[in-house]
Coordinates of C-alpha atoms in Angstrom, one line a residue:
X8 CA -36.2 -33.3 -38.0
X9 CA -39.1 -31.0 -37.3
X10 CA -39.2 -27.5 -36.0
X11 CA -42.6 -26.0 -35.0
X12 CA -43.0 -22.4 -33.9
X13 CA -46.0 -22.1 -31.5
X14 CA -46.8 -18.4 -31.7
X15 CA -49.2 -16.8 -29.3
X16 CA -50.4 -13.5 -30.7
X17 CA -51.9 -11.9 -27.6
X18 CA -48.4 -12.2 -25.9
X19 CA -46.4 -11.8 -29.1
X20 CA -44.5 -14.9 -27.9
X21 CA -42.9 -17.8 -29.7
X22 CA -42.3 -21.2 -28.2
X23 CA -40.6 -23.9 -30.1
X24 CA -41.1 -27.7 -30.4
X25 CA -38.3 -29.6 -32.0
X26 CA -38.3 -33.4 -32.8
X27 CA -35.6 -35.7 -34.1
X28 CA -35.5 -39.5 -34.1
X29 CA -37.9 -40.2 -31.3
X30 CA -36.7 -37.3 -29.0
X31 CA -38.0 -33.8 -28.5
X32 CA -37.0 -30.5 -27.0
X33 CA -39.2 -27.5 -26.2
X34 CA -37.9 -23.9 -25.9
X35 CA -39.7 -21.3 -23.8
X36 CA -43.0 -23.1 -23.3
X37 CA -46.2 -21.3 -22.2
X38 CA -47.8 -21.9 -18.8
X39 CA -50.4 -24.4 -20.0
X40 CA -48.7 -27.7 -20.8
X41 CA -51.4 -29.8 -22.3
X42 CA -50.8 -28.7 -25.9
X43 CA -47.2 -29.8 -25.6
X44 CA -48.1 -33.1 -24.0
X45 CA -50.6 -33.8 -26.8
X46 CA -47.9 -33.1 -29.4
X47 CA -45.5 -35.5 -27.7
X48 CA -48.1 -38.2 -27.6
X49 CA -49.1 -37.7 -31.2
X50 CA -45.5 -37.9 -32.4
X51 CA -44.8 -40.7 -30.1
X52 CA -41.6 -39.0 -28.9
X53 CA -39.9 -38.4 -25.5
X54 CA -39.3 -34.9 -24.3
X55 CA -35.6 -34.9 -23.5
X56 CA -34.9 -31.2 -22.6
X57 CA -36.8 -28.0 -21.8
X58 CA -34.7 -25.0 -22.8
X59 CA -35.2 -21.6 -21.2
X60 CA -33.5 -18.7 -23.0
X61 CA -33.7 -16.6 -19.8
X62 CA -35.9 -15.7 -16.8
X63 CA -38.8 -14.2 -18.7
X64 CA -40.4 -10.9 -17.5
X65 CA -43.5 -10.6 -19.7
X66 CA -45.0 -14.1 -19.1
X67 CA -44.8 -17.1 -16.8
X68 CA -43.2 -20.0 -18.6
X69 CA -44.5 -23.6 -18.3
X70 CA -41.1 -25.0 -17.6
X71 CA -41.7 -26.1 -14.0
X72 CA -45.0 -27.9 -14.7
X73 CA -43.8 -29.4 -17.9
X74 CA -40.7 -30.8 -16.2
X75 CA -42.8 -32.4 -13.4
X76 CA -45.1 -34.0 -15.9
X77 CA -42.4 -35.4 -18.3
X78 CA -39.3 -35.7 -16.1
X79 CA -37.4 -33.7 -18.7
X80 CA -34.7 -31.5 -17.2
X81 CA -34.8 -27.7 -17.5
X82 CA -31.8 -26.2 -19.1
X83 CA -30.6 -22.6 -18.6
X84 CA -27.5 -20.8 -19.8
X85 CA -24.5 -19.9 -17.6
X86 CA -25.0 -17.7 -14.5
X87 CA -28.7 -18.6 -14.1
X88 CA -29.6 -19.3 -10.5
X89 CA -33.2 -20.8 -10.4
X90 CA -34.6 -22.0 -7.1
X91 CA -35.5 -25.4 -8.5
X92 CA -33.5 -28.3 -10.0
X93 CA -32.1 -27.4 -13.4
X94 CA -29.1 -27.9 -15.6
X95 CA -27.0 -24.8 -15.8
X96 CA -25.1 -25.2 -19.0
X97 CA -21.7 -24.0 -19.9
X98 CA -21.0 -21.7 -22.8
X99 CA -20.8 -23.8 -26.0
X100 CA -22.1 -26.9 -24.3
X101 CA -23.7 -29.4 -26.6
X102 CA -27.0 -31.2 -26.0
X103 CA -28.1 -34.0 -28.2
X104 CA -31.8 -34.6 -29.3
X105 CA -32.1 -37.6 -31.5
X106 CA -29.8 -37.0 -34.5
X107 CA -29.4 -33.2 -34.0
X108 CA -27.5 -31.1 -31.5
X109 CA -28.2 -27.9 -29.6
X110 CA -25.2 -25.6 -28.8
X111 CA -25.6 -23.2 -25.9
X112 CA -24.4 -19.6 -26.7
X113 CA -24.2 -17.5 -23.6
X114 CA -25.4 -14.0 -24.8
X115 CA -25.7 -11.7 -21.8
X116 CA -27.2 -8.2 -22.2
X117 CA -31.0 -8.4 -22.1
X118 CA -30.4 -10.3 -18.8
X119 CA -27.1 -11.7 -17.6
X120 CA -28.2 -15.4 -18.0
X121 CA -29.7 -14.8 -21.4
X122 CA -28.6 -17.5 -23.9
X123 CA -29.3 -18.4 -27.5
X124 CA -29.6 -22.0 -28.7
X125 CA -28.0 -23.0 -32.0
X126 CA -29.4 -26.0 -33.7
X127 CA -27.0 -28.2 -35.7
X128 CA -28.7 -30.7 -38.0
X129 CA -27.9 -34.4 -38.8
X130 CA -25.2 -33.4 -41.3
X131 CA -23.5 -31.1 -38.8
X132 CA -24.8 -27.9 -40.4
X133 CA -25.7 -25.0 -38.2
X134 CA -29.4 -24.6 -39.2
X135 CA -31.4 -22.4 -36.8
X136 CA -30.8 -19.9 -34.0
X137 CA -33.4 -19.8 -31.1
X138 CA -32.4 -16.3 -30.1
X139 CA -34.7 -15.7 -27.1
X140 CA -34.8 -12.0 -26.2
X141 CA -31.2 -11.4 -27.3
X142 CA -32.0 -10.9 -31.0
X143 CA -35.4 -10.0 -32.3
X144 CA -36.4 -9.4 -35.9
X145 CA -35.7 -5.7 -36.5
X146 CA -34.5 -5.2 -32.9
X147 CA -32.7 -6.6 -29.9
X148 CA -33.8 -7.2 -26.3
X149 CA -34.2 -4.1 -24.2
X150 CA -31.2 -3.8 -21.8
X151 CA -32.9 -2.2 -18.8
X152 CA -34.9 -5.1 -17.3
X153 CA -32.2 -6.7 -15.2
X154 CA -30.3 -3.6 -14.1
X155 CA -31.8 -3.5 -10.5
X156 CA -31.1 -7.2 -9.8
X157 CA -27.6 -7.0 -11.2
X158 CA -26.7 -3.5 -9.8
X159 CA -25.9 -2.4 -13.4
X160 CA -27.1 0.5 -15.5
X161 CA -28.9 -0.1 -18.8
X162 CA -25.8 1.2 -20.5
X163 CA -23.7 -1.6 -18.8
X164 CA -26.1 -4.2 -20.0
X165 CA -26.2 -2.8 -23.5
X166 CA -22.4 -3.1 -23.6
X167 CA -22.7 -6.8 -22.7
X168 CA -25.4 -7.2 -25.4
X169 CA -23.1 -5.6 -28.0
X170 CA -20.3 -8.1 -27.2
X171 CA -22.8 -11.0 -27.4
X172 CA -24.2 -10.0 -30.7
X173 CA -21.1 -8.8 -32.5
X174 CA -18.8 -11.6 -31.3
X175 CA -21.1 -14.6 -31.1
X176 CA -24.1 -14.0 -33.4
X177 CA -22.9 -11.9 -36.4
X178 CA -20.1 -14.4 -37.3
X179 CA -22.7 -17.1 -37.9
X180 CA -23.7 -18.1 -41.4
X181 CA -26.2 -15.9 -43.2
X182 CA -28.6 -18.8 -44.1
X183 CA -29.3 -19.6 -40.5
X184 CA -32.9 -19.1 -39.6
X185 CA -33.6 -16.9 -36.6
X186 CA -36.4 -17.8 -34.3
X187 CA -36.9 -15.1 -31.7
X188 CA -38.9 -15.4 -28.4
X189 CA -41.1 -12.3 -29.3
X190 CA -42.5 -10.3 -32.2
X191 CA -44.1 -7.0 -32.8
X192 CA -46.2 -5.8 -29.9
X193 CA -44.0 -7.2 -27.1
X194 CA -42.8 -4.8 -24.5
X195 CA -39.4 -6.6 -24.4
X196 CA -38.2 -4.6 -27.4
X197 CA -39.1 -1.3 -29.1
X198 CA -38.9 -1.7 -32.9
X199 CA -39.8 -5.3 -33.9
X200 CA -40.9 -6.5 -37.3
X201 CA -44.2 -8.2 -37.7
X202 CA -42.6 -11.4 -39.1
X203 CA -41.8 -14.2 -36.7
X204 CA -38.8 -15.8 -38.5
X205 CA -36.1 -14.6 -40.8
X206 CA -32.6 -15.5 -42.0
X207 CA -29.7 -14.1 -40.0
X208 CA -28.3 -12.7 -43.3
X209 CA -31.4 -10.5 -43.8
X210 CA -31.2 -9.3 -40.2
X211 CA -27.6 -8.4 -40.7
X212 CA -28.8 -6.1 -43.5
X213 CA -32.0 -4.7 -42.0
X214 CA -31.7 -4.7 -38.2
X215 CA -30.5 -1.3 -37.0
X216 CA -28.8 -2.7 -33.9
X217 CA -26.6 -5.0 -36.1
X218 CA -25.4 -2.1 -38.2
X219 CA -23.8 0.3 -35.6
X220 CA -20.3 1.6 -36.3
X221 CA -19.0 0.9 -32.8
X222 CA -20.0 -0.1 -29.3
X223 CA -20.8 3.5 -28.2
X224 CA -23.2 4.1 -31.0
X225 CA -24.8 0.7 -30.4
X226 CA -25.4 1.5 -26.7
X227 CA -27.0 4.8 -27.6
X228 CA -29.2 3.3 -30.3
X229 CA -30.6 0.5 -28.2
X230 CA -31.2 2.6 -25.1
X231 CA -32.8 5.5 -26.9
X232 CA -36.6 5.8 -26.7
X233 CA -37.1 3.0 -24.2
X234 CA -40.5 3.4 -22.3
X235 CA -40.7 2.3 -18.7
X236 CA -41.2 -1.5 -18.5
X237 CA -44.6 -2.6 -17.2
X238 CA -44.7 -2.8 -13.4
X239 CA -45.6 -6.5 -13.3
X240 CA -42.4 -7.6 -15.1
X241 CA -40.4 -8.1 -11.9
X242 CA -43.1 -10.3 -10.4
X243 CA -43.1 -12.6 -13.5
X244 CA -39.3 -12.9 -13.3
X245 CA -39.7 -14.0 -9.6
X246 CA -42.2 -16.6 -10.5
X247 CA -40.1 -18.0 -13.4
X248 CA -37.0 -18.1 -11.1
X249 CA -38.6 -19.4 -7.9
X250 CA -41.4 -21.6 -9.3
X251 CA -45.2 -21.4 -9.0
X252 CA -48.4 -23.1 -8.2
X253 CA -49.3 -25.7 -10.8
X254 CA -51.5 -24.5 -13.7
X255 CA -54.0 -27.4 -13.0
X256 CA -54.5 -26.2 -9.4
X257 CA -54.9 -22.6 -10.5
X258 CA -57.5 -23.7 -13.0
X259 CA -59.3 -25.8 -10.4
X260 CA -59.5 -23.0 -7.9
X261 CA -60.5 -20.3 -10.3
X262 CA -63.3 -22.3 -12.0
X263 CA -65.6 -21.9 -9.1
X264 CA -69.1 -20.9 -10.2
X265 CA -70.6 -18.3 -7.9
X266 CA -74.2 -17.3 -7.6
X267 CA -74.9 -13.5 -7.6
X268 CA -75.3 -13.6 -3.8
X269 CA -72.0 -15.5 -3.3
X270 CA -70.2 -13.2 -5.8
X271 CA -71.5 -10.1 -4.1
X272 CA -70.5 -11.3 -0.6
X273 CA -67.0 -12.3 -1.7
X274 CA -66.5 -9.0 -3.5
X275 CA -67.5 -7.1 -0.3
X276 CA -65.3 -9.1 2.1
X277 CA -62.2 -10.2 0.2
X278 CA -61.0 -7.0 -1.4
X279 CA -61.2 -8.7 -4.7
X280 CA -61.0 -6.8 -8.0
X281 CA -64.0 -7.5 -10.3
X282 CA -62.5 -8.1 -13.8
X283 CA -65.0 -8.1 -16.7
X284 CA -63.5 -9.6 -19.8
X285 CA -66.5 -9.0 -22.1
X286 CA -66.4 -6.9 -25.3
X287 CA -66.2 -3.2 -24.6
X288 CA -69.5 -2.4 -26.4
X289 CA -71.4 -5.0 -24.3
X290 CA -69.7 -3.8 -21.1
X291 CA -70.8 -0.2 -21.7
X292 CA -74.4 -1.2 -21.7
X293 CA -74.3 -2.7 -18.2
X294 CA -71.9 -4.2 -15.7
X295 CA -71.4 -5.0 -12.0
X296 CA -70.5 -1.8 -10.2
X297 CA -66.8 -1.2 -9.6
X298 CA -65.9 -3.7 -12.4
X299 CA -62.7 -3.1 -14.5
X300 CA -63.2 -3.9 -18.2
X301 CA -60.3 -5.6 -20.0
X302 CA -61.7 -7.3 -23.1
X303 CA -60.6 -10.8 -23.9
X304 CA -60.7 -9.9 -27.6
X305 CA -57.6 -7.8 -27.4
X306 CA -54.2 -7.9 -25.7
X307 CA -55.8 -9.1 -22.6
X308 CA -53.0 -10.6 -20.5
X309 CA -50.4 -7.7 -21.1
X310 CA -53.0 -5.1 -20.2
X311 CA -54.0 -7.0 -17.0
X312 CA -50.3 -7.0 -16.0
X313 CA -49.9 -3.3 -16.8
X314 CA -53.1 -2.1 -15.1
X315 CA -53.6 -4.4 -12.2
X316 CA -49.8 -5.0 -11.6
X317 CA -50.0 -7.1 -8.4
X318 CA -50.1 -10.7 -9.4
X319 CA -51.3 -11.6 -5.9
X320 CA -54.4 -9.4 -6.2
X321 CA -57.6 -11.4 -5.6
X322 CA -59.8 -11.4 -8.7
X323 CA -63.5 -12.2 -9.4
X324 CA -64.4 -12.8 -13.0
X325 CA -67.3 -11.8 -15.2
X326 CA -67.0 -13.3 -18.6
X327 CA -68.9 -14.0 -21.7
X328 CA -70.6 -17.4 -21.7
X329 CA -68.2 -20.4 -21.8
X330 CA -65.1 -18.0 -21.7
X331 CA -64.3 -18.7 -18.0
X332 CA -61.5 -21.2 -18.7
X333 CA -60.0 -19.1 -21.5
X334 CA -59.9 -16.1 -19.3
X335 CA -58.2 -18.0 -16.5
X336 CA -55.7 -19.4 -18.9
X337 CA -54.7 -16.0 -20.1
X338 CA -54.5 -14.6 -16.6
X339 CA -52.2 -17.5 -15.6
X340 CA -49.8 -16.7 -18.5
X341 CA -48.9 -13.5 -16.7
X342 CA -49.0 -14.9 -13.2
X343 CA -52.4 -13.7 -12.0
X344 CA -53.3 -17.0 -10.2
X345 CA -55.5 -15.7 -7.3
X346 CA -58.9 -15.9 -9.0
X347 CA -61.6 -16.6 -6.4
X348 CA -64.3 -17.7 -8.9
X349 CA -66.6 -16.4 -11.6
X350 CA -70.2 -15.1 -11.8
X351 CA -72.3 -18.1 -12.8
X352 CA -74.4 -17.3 -15.8
X353 CA -72.5 -14.1 -16.3
X354 CA -73.9 -10.6 -16.2
X355 CA -77.3 -11.8 -17.4
X356 CA -77.8 -13.7 -14.2
X357 CA -76.8 -10.6 -12.2
X358 CA -79.5 -8.5 -14.0
X359 CA -82.1 -11.2 -13.6
X360 CA -81.5 -11.2 -9.8
X361 CA -82.2 -7.4 -9.8
X362 CA -78.7 -6.5 -8.6
X363 CA -77.4 -3.0 -8.9
X364 CA -75.9 -2.3 -12.3
X365 CA -73.7 0.5 -13.8
X366 CA -73.2 1.8 -17.3
X367 CA -70.7 4.0 -19.2
X368 CA -71.9 7.1 -21.0
X369 CA -70.9 6.3 -24.5
X370 CA -71.7 8.3 -27.7
X371 CA -71.1 7.8 -31.4
X372 CA -68.4 9.8 -33.2
X373 CA -71.1 11.7 -35.1
X374 CA -72.7 12.8 -31.9
X375 CA -69.3 13.8 -30.6
X376 CA -68.9 15.9 -33.7
X377 CA -72.3 17.6 -33.0
X378 CA -71.6 18.2 -29.3
X379 CA -68.2 19.8 -29.7
X380 CA -69.1 22.3 -32.4
X381 CA -68.6 25.8 -31.1
X382 CA -67.5 24.6 -27.7
X383 CA -64.3 24.4 -25.7
X384 CA -64.6 20.8 -25.0
X385 CA -61.8 19.0 -23.1
X386 CA -60.7 15.8 -25.0
X387 CA -58.5 13.1 -23.6
X388 CA -56.8 10.7 -26.0
X389 CA -55.5 7.5 -24.2
X390 CA -53.5 6.1 -27.2
X391 CA -49.8 5.7 -27.1
X392 CA -47.7 8.9 -27.6
X393 CA -46.5 7.7 -31.1
X394 CA -50.2 7.2 -32.2
X395 CA -51.1 10.7 -30.9
X396 CA -48.2 12.3 -32.6
X397 CA -49.1 10.7 -35.9
X398 CA -52.5 12.3 -35.9
X399 CA -55.0 13.5 -33.3
X400 CA -58.0 15.7 -32.6
X401 CA -56.9 19.3 -32.4
X402 CA -56.6 20.5 -28.8
X403 CA -56.8 16.9 -27.4
X404 CA -54.6 16.0 -24.5
X405 CA -52.6 12.8 -24.7
X406 CA -52.7 10.7 -21.5
X407 CA -51.7 7.1 -22.4
X408 CA -53.7 4.4 -20.8
X409 CA -50.5 2.6 -19.7
X410 CA -49.8 5.5 -17.3
X411 CA -53.4 6.1 -16.0
X412 CA -52.2 5.6 -12.4
X413 CA -49.9 8.6 -12.8
X414 CA -52.5 11.0 -14.3
X415 CA -55.8 10.0 -12.9
X416 CA -55.5 11.9 -9.7
X417 CA -54.6 15.1 -11.6
X418 CA -58.1 15.2 -13.2
X419 CA -60.6 17.9 -12.2
X420 CA -63.7 15.8 -11.3
X421 CA -65.8 18.9 -11.8
X422 CA -64.7 19.4 -15.4
X423 CA -66.4 17.3 -18.1
X424 CA -64.2 15.7 -20.8
X425 CA -64.5 13.4 -23.8
X426 CA -62.5 10.1 -23.8
X427 CA -61.2 8.1 -26.7
X428 CA -58.5 5.7 -28.0
X429 CA -58.0 4.1 -31.4
X430 CA -61.1 1.9 -31.6
X431 CA -62.8 1.7 -28.2
X432 CA -60.8 -1.1 -26.5
X433 CA -58.5 1.0 -24.4
X434 CA -60.8 3.9 -23.7
X435 CA -63.4 1.5 -22.2
X436 CA -60.6 0.2 -19.9
X437 CA -59.9 3.8 -18.9
X438 CA -63.6 4.5 -18.5
X439 CA -64.1 1.6 -16.1
X440 CA -61.1 2.5 -14.0
X441 CA -62.2 6.1 -13.8
X442 CA -65.7 5.2 -12.7
X443 CA -64.4 2.6 -10.2
X444 CA -62.4 5.5 -8.6
X445 CA -65.3 7.9 -8.6
X446 CA -64.8 9.9 -11.8
X447 CA -68.1 10.1 -13.7
X448 CA -68.1 13.5 -15.4
X449 CA -66.9 12.2 -18.8
X450 CA -68.2 10.8 -22.1
X451 CA -66.5 7.9 -23.9
X452 CA -66.5 7.9 -27.8
X453 CA -67.5 4.6 -29.5
X454 CA -65.1 3.6 -32.2
X455 CA -62.4 5.9 -31.0
X456 CA -60.2 7.9 -33.4
X457 CA -60.9 5.5 -36.3
X458 CA -64.5 6.7 -36.1
X459 CA -63.7 10.3 -35.4
X460 CA -61.4 10.4 -38.4
X461 CA -64.5 9.9 -40.7
X462 CA -66.2 13.0 -39.3
X463 CA -65.4 16.7 -39.9
X464 CA -63.9 17.1 -36.4
X465 CA -60.7 19.1 -36.7
X466 CA -57.6 17.0 -36.7
X467 CA -53.9 17.6 -37.0
X468 CA -52.1 16.6 -40.3
X469 CA -51.2 13.0 -40.5
X470 CA -47.5 12.3 -40.0
X471 CA -46.2 8.9 -41.1
X472 CA -44.5 7.0 -38.2
X473 CA -41.1 6.0 -39.4
X474 CA -40.2 4.4 -36.1
X475 CA -42.6 2.9 -33.7
X476 CA -41.9 1.9 -30.1
X477 CA -44.5 -0.6 -29.1
X478 CA -45.7 -0.9 -25.6
X479 CA -49.1 -2.6 -25.6
X480 CA -51.7 -2.2 -28.3

């Protein structure tokens, strides 16, 4: 028997590849199927089942494409109603893969179809729990994502989650290994540990949600401090439930090289958003006007979802050399399939053709220190609220990037301000959005708060964060 965790850091997502005696199962696969097909071929095994723990909200699963390419059936837990052929398992139903077994445990709460998969080894011992978004390490799945579809409150769903965890998961043996669908950084929970696997026994000791005195206190604990879910989540659920265009077709359509003239014409007539995935420092020095910068070197896909929102939005790409396919792959993971092409030769070709360019006014932290001495400068900090509360520049305003669409129209375009985040990644996103919408009276600070902290700029006293509610880094 072999269990392989395939962890994708930029999504904080874990897929699982299980092999026993010539047969395999894959749990919660990513959109691109080729890595799984290569594993199957290398191990000379047949894919027998594709298990889905629930209808994912934060990424588009590869279940549909993988099933078509391997003829392996897709398996959901009870109550799931996908709009494609699938096995809807019964609670406690057993599936055999080689010499091992997978037992379905229906665990509603995160969503109503959510299920965990309990692996039983060749000797009949319960060995591993693939817990999906029901149980994370240090946390449990947020109970507010399915409430609209099911006409329930988050408290109702949290109540179901309590019953699932306390009646079906906690009675299991302590030495069972827990393999969750997500880790720290995912927006599907609020307090996850950085580790990606653990024993159930240790989670019983350390996970706050598994140590509540009663159902009422559990509901309060898991619903407290929840930030609004990213707006694209509902669209990803729909794609996972209804099906989607094949990844191969998306790649073929998006990998269309466009000359600067073609790129410009399509941008003018299609309503496409120009997405520049280059590093923020390179972007600041010059870019195609109206471009939005979301760097590929960070949490690219979740930020695309949070800021662009509409998965059907037409997109034109500007990337670093040879990064076109990687950018398309990451976009497809969150359902942004409507890419019309990319700028052939990148921004360098645009410059060489004497096309109009734009820049962001960026200064160093030391220059910022000089400029704000003896002044009443307005400073906007776009980090998360928890980061801001831990330590920030005195008199700075906290306006998290995730909510830019809520606060951007409240800015006074006549009033100059300084803009920063933790290291420059998020503030450049904000700067590009601001300029695309006509706000230019600001200065972005290179290196963000990490660089400012090394200067003599007045800062609040550092407060250690004892509880962090991740949204997107």
